[in-house]
Amino acid sequence: MAKILDEGILKQVQEVFAELNGEVRVVFFRSKENCDYCNETQQLLEEVISLSEKLSIEVFDIADDAAVAAQYGIDKTPAFVLAAKDGDQITDFGVRFSGIPAGHEFTSLINDLLIVSRRDSGLAPQTRSYLDELTEPLLLQVFVTPT
C-alpha cells in the first residue's frame, strides 16, 4: 500500500517529535467487519509512530478484545487512545480519537502526542484550581467534522 503521508510531512513531524519527552502508547481499536477507514487509520498511525522511538502502537479488535475495549470505553471503530508509557506502566489520560485523524485532526493528533509525552496538560493554574473544585464527574467531548 502506498504511503499516506508524503516525505515533506514526515520530515516536519519528525522535527516536531524531537520535543517528545516520555514514551506514548497508541492503543488502536479496529474491527474485522463494517469498519470504514480502519486500515487507513492504522496505516496513518503506524507511519506517524515510525518517526520516533518514543512512540509505540498496540492493536486490538473491538470484538475479539472486548474486555480491553471496555476498559478504555471504546465502543466504535476505528478509535484509539493516547496513553503515557513508563516501562510496563500505561497511564490513561482520557485522550480518545474516533475515526481517522485526517485534515485538521492530524494536527490535533501530533499536538496530543506531544502533550501526553510531557505528562502535563499545559492548563493554566486558574483552570487547574477550578477543575480541582469539581465535585461530580465531568464528561468533556470535542466533536469535529471535515468540511
Coordinates of C-alpha atoms in Angstrom, one line a residue:
M1 CA 0.0 0.0 0.0
A2 CA 1.3 3.5 -0.8
K3 CA 2.2 5.8 2.0
I4 CA -0.4 8.2 3.2
L5 CA 2.0 10.9 4.3
D6 CA 4.4 12.4 1.9
E7 CA 8.1 12.8 2.7
G8 CA 7.7 16.6 3.4
I9 CA 5.1 16.0 6.1
L10 CA 7.0 13.1 7.5
K11 CA 10.1 15.3 7.8
Q12 CA 8.1 18.1 9.5
V13 CA 6.5 15.7 12.0
Q14 CA 9.9 14.1 12.8
E15 CA 11.3 17.5 13.6
V16 CA 8.4 18.2 15.9
F17 CA 8.9 14.9 17.6
A18 CA 12.3 16.0 18.8
E19 CA 10.3 17.6 21.5
L20 CA 8.8 14.4 22.8
N21 CA 9.6 13.7 26.4
G22 CA 8.2 10.5 27.7
E23 CA 7.0 7.5 25.8
V24 CA 3.5 7.3 24.4
R25 CA 1.5 4.2 23.6
V26 CA -1.2 4.4 21.0
V27 CA -3.9 1.8 21.8
F28 CA -5.7 1.3 18.5
F29 CA -9.1 -0.5 18.1
R30 CA -10.3 -1.8 14.8
S31 CA -13.0 -4.3 13.6
K32 CA -12.9 -7.0 11.0
E33 CA -16.3 -6.1 9.7
N34 CA -18.0 -2.9 8.8
C35 CA -15.1 -0.6 9.6
D36 CA -14.7 2.2 7.2
Y37 CA -11.2 3.7 7.4
C38 CA -9.8 1.1 9.9
N39 CA -7.0 0.1 7.5
E40 CA -6.2 3.7 6.6
T41 CA -6.3 4.8 10.2
Q42 CA -3.9 2.0 11.3
Q43 CA -1.6 2.8 8.4
L44 CA -1.5 6.5 9.2
L45 CA -0.8 5.8 12.9
E46 CA 2.0 3.4 12.0
E47 CA 3.6 5.9 9.7
V48 CA 3.5 8.6 12.5
I49 CA 4.7 6.2 15.1
S50 CA 7.7 5.1 13.0
L51 CA 9.1 8.6 13.3
S52 CA 10.1 8.3 17.0
E53 CA 11.4 5.5 19.3
K54 CA 9.3 7.1 22.0
L55 CA 6.1 6.1 20.3
S56 CA 4.5 2.6 20.0
I57 CA 1.2 1.1 19.0
E58 CA -0.9 -1.8 20.2
V59 CA -3.7 -3.0 18.0
F60 CA -6.9 -4.7 19.3
D61 CA -10.0 -6.0 17.6
I62 CA -13.1 -4.5 19.3
A63 CA -14.9 -7.8 19.3
D64 CA -12.1 -10.2 20.0
D65 CA -10.7 -7.9 22.7
A66 CA -14.0 -6.7 24.1
A67 CA -12.6 -6.5 27.7
V68 CA -9.8 -4.2 26.6
A69 CA -12.2 -2.1 24.6
A70 CA -14.5 -1.8 27.6
Q71 CA -11.5 -0.9 29.9
Y72 CA -10.9 2.1 27.6
G73 CA -14.5 2.9 27.0
I74 CA -14.3 2.2 23.2
D75 CA -17.5 1.3 21.5
K76 CA -16.8 2.2 17.9
T77 CA -14.1 1.8 15.3
P78 CA -11.7 3.0 14.2
A79 CA -10.7 4.5 17.5
F80 CA -7.6 5.0 19.5
V81 CA -6.3 6.1 22.9
L82 CA -3.2 8.1 23.6
A83 CA -1.6 6.9 26.8
A84 CA 1.6 7.5 28.7
K85 CA 4.0 4.6 28.8
D86 CA 6.5 4.3 31.6
G87 CA 8.2 0.9 31.4
D88 CA 5.3 -1.6 31.7
Q89 CA 3.0 1.0 33.3
I90 CA 0.4 2.5 31.0
T91 CA -1.3 5.7 32.2
D92 CA -4.6 6.6 30.5
F93 CA -5.2 10.4 30.5
G94 CA -8.5 10.0 28.7
V95 CA -7.4 11.2 25.3
R96 CA -9.6 9.4 22.6
F97 CA -9.9 9.7 18.9
S98 CA -12.8 8.2 16.9
G99 CA -12.3 8.0 13.1
I100 CA -9.3 8.8 11.0
P101 CA -7.4 11.9 12.1
A102 CA -7.2 13.4 8.7
G103 CA -7.2 17.1 7.7
H104 CA -7.1 19.4 10.6
E105 CA -7.4 16.5 13.0
F106 CA -3.9 15.4 12.0
T107 CA -2.5 18.5 13.7
S108 CA -4.5 17.6 16.8
L109 CA -3.0 14.1 16.8
I110 CA 0.5 15.4 16.6
N111 CA -0.1 18.0 19.4
D112 CA -1.8 15.5 21.6
L113 CA 1.1 13.1 21.2
L114 CA 3.4 15.9 22.4
I115 CA 1.1 16.8 25.4
V116 CA 0.8 13.1 26.5
S117 CA 4.6 12.8 26.2
R118 CA 5.0 15.8 28.6
R119 CA 2.6 14.3 31.1
D120 CA 1.1 17.7 31.6
S121 CA -1.9 19.3 30.0
G122 CA -0.5 22.8 30.0
L123 CA -3.6 24.2 31.7
A124 CA -3.3 27.5 33.5
P125 CA -3.2 27.4 37.3
Q126 CA -6.6 29.0 37.5
T127 CA -8.1 26.3 35.3
R128 CA -6.5 23.6 37.4
S129 CA -7.9 25.1 40.5
Y130 CA -11.4 25.3 39.1
L131 CA -11.2 21.7 38.0
D132 CA -10.0 20.6 41.4
E133 CA -13.1 22.1 42.9
L134 CA -15.5 20.0 40.8
T135 CA -17.4 17.5 42.9
E136 CA -19.1 15.4 40.2
P137 CA -17.6 13.7 37.2
L138 CA -17.5 15.8 34.1
L139 CA -17.5 14.3 30.5
L140 CA -15.9 16.7 28.0
Q141 CA -16.2 15.8 24.4
V142 CA -15.0 17.7 21.4
F143 CA -16.5 16.8 18.1
V144 CA -15.0 17.8 14.7
T145 CA -16.1 17.0 11.2
P146 CA -14.3 17.6 7.9
T147 CA -15.9 20.3 5.8

